[in-house]
PDB file of C-alpha atoms and ligand atoms in Angstrom:
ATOM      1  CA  UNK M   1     106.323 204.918 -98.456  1.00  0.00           C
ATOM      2  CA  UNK M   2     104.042 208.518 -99.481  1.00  0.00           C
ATOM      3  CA  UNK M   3     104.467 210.541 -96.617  1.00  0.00           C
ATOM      4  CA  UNK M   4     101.116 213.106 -95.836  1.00  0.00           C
ATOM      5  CA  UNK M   5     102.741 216.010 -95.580  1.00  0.00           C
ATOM      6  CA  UNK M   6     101.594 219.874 -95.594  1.00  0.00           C
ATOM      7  CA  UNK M   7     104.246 222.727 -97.243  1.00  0.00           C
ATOM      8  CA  UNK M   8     102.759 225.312 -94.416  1.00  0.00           C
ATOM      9  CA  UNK M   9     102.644 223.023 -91.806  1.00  0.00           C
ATOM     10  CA  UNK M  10     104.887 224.008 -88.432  1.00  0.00           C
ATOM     11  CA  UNK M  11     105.046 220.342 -87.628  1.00  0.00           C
ATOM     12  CA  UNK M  12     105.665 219.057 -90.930  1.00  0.00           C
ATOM     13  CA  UNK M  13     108.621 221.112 -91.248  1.00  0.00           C
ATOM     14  CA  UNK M  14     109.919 219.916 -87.965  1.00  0.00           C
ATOM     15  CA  UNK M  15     109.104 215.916 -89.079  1.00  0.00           C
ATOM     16  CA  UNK M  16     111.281 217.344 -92.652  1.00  0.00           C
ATOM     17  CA  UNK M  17     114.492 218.568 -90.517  1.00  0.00           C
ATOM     18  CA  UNK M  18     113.925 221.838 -91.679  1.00  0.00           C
ATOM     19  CA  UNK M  19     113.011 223.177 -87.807  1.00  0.00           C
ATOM     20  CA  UNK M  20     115.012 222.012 -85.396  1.00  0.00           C
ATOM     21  CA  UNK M  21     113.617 220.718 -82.036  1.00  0.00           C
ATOM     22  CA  UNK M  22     115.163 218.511 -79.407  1.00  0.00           C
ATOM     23  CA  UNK M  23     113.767 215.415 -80.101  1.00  0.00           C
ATOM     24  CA  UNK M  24     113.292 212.801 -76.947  1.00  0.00           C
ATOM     25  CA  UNK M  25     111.905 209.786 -79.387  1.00  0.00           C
ATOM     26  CA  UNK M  26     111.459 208.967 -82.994  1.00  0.00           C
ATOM     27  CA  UNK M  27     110.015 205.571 -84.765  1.00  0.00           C
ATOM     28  CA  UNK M  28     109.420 205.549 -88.774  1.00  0.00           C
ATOM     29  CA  UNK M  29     105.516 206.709 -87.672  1.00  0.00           C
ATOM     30  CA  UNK M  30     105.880 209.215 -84.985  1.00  0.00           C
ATOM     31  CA  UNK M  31     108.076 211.771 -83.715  1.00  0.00           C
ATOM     32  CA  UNK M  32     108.233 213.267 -79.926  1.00  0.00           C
ATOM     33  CA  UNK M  33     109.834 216.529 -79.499  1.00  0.00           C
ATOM     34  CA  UNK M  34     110.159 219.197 -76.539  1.00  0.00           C
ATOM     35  CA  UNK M  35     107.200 221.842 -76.176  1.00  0.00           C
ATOM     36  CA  UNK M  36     109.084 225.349 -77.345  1.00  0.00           C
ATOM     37  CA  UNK M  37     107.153 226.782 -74.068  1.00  0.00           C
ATOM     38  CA  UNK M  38     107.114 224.524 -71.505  1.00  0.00           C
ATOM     39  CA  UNK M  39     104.158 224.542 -69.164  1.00  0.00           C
ATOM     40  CA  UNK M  40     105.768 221.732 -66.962  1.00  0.00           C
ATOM     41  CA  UNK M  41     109.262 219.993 -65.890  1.00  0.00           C
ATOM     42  CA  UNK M  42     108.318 217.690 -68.378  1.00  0.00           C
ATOM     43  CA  UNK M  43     106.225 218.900 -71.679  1.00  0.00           C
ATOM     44  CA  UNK M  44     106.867 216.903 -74.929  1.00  0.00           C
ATOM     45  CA  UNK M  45     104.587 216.655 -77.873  1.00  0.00           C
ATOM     46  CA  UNK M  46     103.908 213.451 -79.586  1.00  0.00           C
ATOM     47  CA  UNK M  47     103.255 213.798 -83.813  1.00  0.00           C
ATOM     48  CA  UNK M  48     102.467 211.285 -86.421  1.00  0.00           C
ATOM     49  CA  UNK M  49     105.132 212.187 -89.382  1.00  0.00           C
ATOM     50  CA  UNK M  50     101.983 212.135 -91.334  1.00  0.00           C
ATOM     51  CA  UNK M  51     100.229 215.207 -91.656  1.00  0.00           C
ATOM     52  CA  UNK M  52      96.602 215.296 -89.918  1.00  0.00           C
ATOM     53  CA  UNK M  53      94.977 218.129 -89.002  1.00  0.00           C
ATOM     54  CA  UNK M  54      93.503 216.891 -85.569  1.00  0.00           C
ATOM     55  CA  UNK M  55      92.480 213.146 -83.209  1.00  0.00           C
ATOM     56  CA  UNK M  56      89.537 212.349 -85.268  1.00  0.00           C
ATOM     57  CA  UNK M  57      90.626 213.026 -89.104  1.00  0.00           C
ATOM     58  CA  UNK M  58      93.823 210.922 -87.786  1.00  0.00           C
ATOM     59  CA  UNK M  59      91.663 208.339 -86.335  1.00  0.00           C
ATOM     60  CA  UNK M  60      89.550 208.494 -89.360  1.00  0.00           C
ATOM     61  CA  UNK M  61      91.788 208.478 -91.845  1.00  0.00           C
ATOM     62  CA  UNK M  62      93.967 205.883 -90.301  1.00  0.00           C
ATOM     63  CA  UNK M  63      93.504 203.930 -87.107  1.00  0.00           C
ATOM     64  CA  UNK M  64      96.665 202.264 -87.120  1.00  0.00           C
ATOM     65  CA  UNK M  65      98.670 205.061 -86.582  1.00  0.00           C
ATOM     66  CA  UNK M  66      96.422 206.719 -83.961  1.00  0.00           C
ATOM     67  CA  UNK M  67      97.715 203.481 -82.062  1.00  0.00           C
ATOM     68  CA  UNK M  68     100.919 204.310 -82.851  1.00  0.00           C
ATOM     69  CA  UNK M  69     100.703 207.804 -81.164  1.00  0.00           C
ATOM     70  CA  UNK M  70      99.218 206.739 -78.387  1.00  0.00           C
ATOM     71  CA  UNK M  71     101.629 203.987 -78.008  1.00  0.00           C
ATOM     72  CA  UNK M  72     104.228 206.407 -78.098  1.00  0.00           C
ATOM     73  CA  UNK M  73     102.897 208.542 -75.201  1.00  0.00           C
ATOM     74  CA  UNK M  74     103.287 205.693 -73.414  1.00  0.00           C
ATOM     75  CA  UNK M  75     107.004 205.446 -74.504  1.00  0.00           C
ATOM     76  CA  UNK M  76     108.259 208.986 -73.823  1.00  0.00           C
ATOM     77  CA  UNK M  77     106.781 208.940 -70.537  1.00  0.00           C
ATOM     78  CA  UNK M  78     109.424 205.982 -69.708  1.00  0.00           C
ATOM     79  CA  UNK M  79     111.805 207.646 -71.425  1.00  0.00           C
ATOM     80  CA  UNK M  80     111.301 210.769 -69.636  1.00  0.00           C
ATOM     81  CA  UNK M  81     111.244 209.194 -66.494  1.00  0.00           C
ATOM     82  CA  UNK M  82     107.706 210.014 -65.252  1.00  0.00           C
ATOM     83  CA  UNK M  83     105.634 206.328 -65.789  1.00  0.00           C
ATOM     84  CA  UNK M  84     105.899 205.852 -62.459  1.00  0.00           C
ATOM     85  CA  UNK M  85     104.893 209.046 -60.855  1.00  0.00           C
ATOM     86  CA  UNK M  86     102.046 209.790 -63.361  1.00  0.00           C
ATOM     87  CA  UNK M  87     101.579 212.640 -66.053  1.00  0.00           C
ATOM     88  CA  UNK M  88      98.782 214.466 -68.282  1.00  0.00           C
ATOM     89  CA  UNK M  89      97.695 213.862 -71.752  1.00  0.00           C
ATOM     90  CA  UNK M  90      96.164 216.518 -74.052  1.00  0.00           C
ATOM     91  CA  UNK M  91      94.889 216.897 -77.303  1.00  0.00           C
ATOM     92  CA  UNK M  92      93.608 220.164 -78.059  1.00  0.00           C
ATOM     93  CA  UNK M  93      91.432 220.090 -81.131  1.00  0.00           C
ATOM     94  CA  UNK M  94      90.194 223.209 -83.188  1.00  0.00           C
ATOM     95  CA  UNK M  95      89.634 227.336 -81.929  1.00  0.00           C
ATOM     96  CA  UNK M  96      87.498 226.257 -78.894  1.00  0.00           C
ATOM     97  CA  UNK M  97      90.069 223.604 -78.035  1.00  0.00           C
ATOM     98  CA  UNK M  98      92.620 226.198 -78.088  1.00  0.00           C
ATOM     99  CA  UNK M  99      94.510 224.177 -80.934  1.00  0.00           C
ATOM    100  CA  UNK M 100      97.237 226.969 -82.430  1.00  0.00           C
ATOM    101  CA  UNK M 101      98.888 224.253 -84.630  1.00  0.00           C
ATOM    102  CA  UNK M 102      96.710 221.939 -86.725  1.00  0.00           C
ATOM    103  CA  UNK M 103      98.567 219.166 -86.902  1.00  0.00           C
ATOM    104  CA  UNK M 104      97.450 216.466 -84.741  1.00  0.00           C
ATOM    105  CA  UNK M 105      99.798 216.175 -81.576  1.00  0.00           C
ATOM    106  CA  UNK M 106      99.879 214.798 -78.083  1.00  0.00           C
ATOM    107  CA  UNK M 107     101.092 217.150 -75.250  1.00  0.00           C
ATOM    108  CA  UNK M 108     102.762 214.846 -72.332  1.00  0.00           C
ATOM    109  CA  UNK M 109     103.019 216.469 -68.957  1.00  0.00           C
ATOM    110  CA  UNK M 110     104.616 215.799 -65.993  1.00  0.00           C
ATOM    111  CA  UNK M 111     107.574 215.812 -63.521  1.00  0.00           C
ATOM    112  CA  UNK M 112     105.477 218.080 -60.960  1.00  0.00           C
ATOM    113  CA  UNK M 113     101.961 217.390 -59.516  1.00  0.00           C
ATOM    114  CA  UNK M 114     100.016 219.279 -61.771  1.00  0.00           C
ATOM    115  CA  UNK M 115      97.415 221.961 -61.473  1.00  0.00           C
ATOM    116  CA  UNK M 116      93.996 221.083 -62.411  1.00  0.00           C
ATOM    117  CA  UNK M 117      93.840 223.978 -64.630  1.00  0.00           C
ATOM    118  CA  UNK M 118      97.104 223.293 -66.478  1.00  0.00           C
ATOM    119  CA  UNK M 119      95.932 224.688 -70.174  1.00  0.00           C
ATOM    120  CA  UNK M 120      98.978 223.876 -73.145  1.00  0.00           C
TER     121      UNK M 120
HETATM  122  P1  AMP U 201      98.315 223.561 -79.315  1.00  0.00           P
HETATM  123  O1  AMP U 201      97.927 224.889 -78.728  1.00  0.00           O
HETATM  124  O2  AMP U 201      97.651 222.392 -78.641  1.00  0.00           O
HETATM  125  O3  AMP U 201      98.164 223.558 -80.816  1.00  0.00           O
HETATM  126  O4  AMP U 201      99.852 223.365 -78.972  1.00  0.00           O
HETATM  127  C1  AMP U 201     100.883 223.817 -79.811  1.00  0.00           C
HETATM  128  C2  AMP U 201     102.137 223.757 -78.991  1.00  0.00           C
HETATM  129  O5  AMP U 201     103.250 223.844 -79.885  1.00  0.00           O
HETATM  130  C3  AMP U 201     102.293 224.893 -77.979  1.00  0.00           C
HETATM  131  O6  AMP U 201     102.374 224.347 -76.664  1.00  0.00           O
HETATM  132  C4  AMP U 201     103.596 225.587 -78.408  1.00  0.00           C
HETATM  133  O7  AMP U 201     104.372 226.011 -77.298  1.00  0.00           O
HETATM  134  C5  AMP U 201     104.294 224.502 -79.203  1.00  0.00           C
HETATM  135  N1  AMP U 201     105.227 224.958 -80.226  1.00  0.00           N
HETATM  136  C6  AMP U 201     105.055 225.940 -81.129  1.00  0.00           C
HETATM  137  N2  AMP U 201     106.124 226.036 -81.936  1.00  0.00           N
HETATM  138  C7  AMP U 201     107.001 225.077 -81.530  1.00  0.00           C
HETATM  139  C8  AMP U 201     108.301 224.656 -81.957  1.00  0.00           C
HETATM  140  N3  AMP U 201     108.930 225.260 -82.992  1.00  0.00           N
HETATM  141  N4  AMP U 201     108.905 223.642 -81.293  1.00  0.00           N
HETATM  142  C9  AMP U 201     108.295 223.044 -80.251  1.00  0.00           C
HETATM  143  N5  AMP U 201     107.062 223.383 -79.811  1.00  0.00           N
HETATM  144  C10 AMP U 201     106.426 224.384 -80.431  1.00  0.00           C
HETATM  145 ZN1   ZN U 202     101.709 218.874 -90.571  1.00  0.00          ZN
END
């Protein structure tokens, strides 16, 4: 398999082992990892171990594993215990967006009732 990867890329060099991060979930497509700064009890971001800048060049460029990311929200919120009582999904895209990484990446809150102004 050619993985899309970027040297500079935070992200990349997280999916490469070369950053560590506490991982909650991994498949051979995606990888979920803890938020360095939390901004709630639960706040894990959700990556495609191919690089892609943000949701639409991933969705563009290949719909199957947009699927796959959004399947695996789905997964780490069981696996962090918060299906049941509900949780937040973000993707910030570009400066407006307030994107500060640019590789595309889900942020899954929860474990609180969450402000509507929660900003990751
Ligand atoms: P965004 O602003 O949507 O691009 O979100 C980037 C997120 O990555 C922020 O919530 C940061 O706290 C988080 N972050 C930055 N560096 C790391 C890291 N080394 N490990 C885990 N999360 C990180
Ligand atoms: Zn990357």
């Amino acid at each position: 398999m050619v993985r899309v990867t970027n040297p500079e890329c935070l992200f990349c060099r997280i999916v490469r082992g070369e950053i560590p991060a506490a991982v909650v979930y991994s498949t051979d497509q995606v990888l979920a990892f803890r938020d360095i700064s939390p901004k709630a009890p639960v706040h894990v971001l959700v990556i495609p171990r191919d690089h892609h800048s943000d949701l639409a060049s991933l969705a563009g460029a290949d719909p199957a594993l947009a699927g796959a990311l959004l399947a695996a929200v789905g997964a780490v919120a069981e696996v962090e215990g918060v299906a049941e009582s509900g949780y937040r999904t973000i993707f910030n895209s570009g400066r407006d967006g307030g994107q500060e990484v640019p590789h595309v990446h889900a942020h899954v809150l929860g474990g609180a009732r969450l402000p509507t102004s929660i900003v990751p």
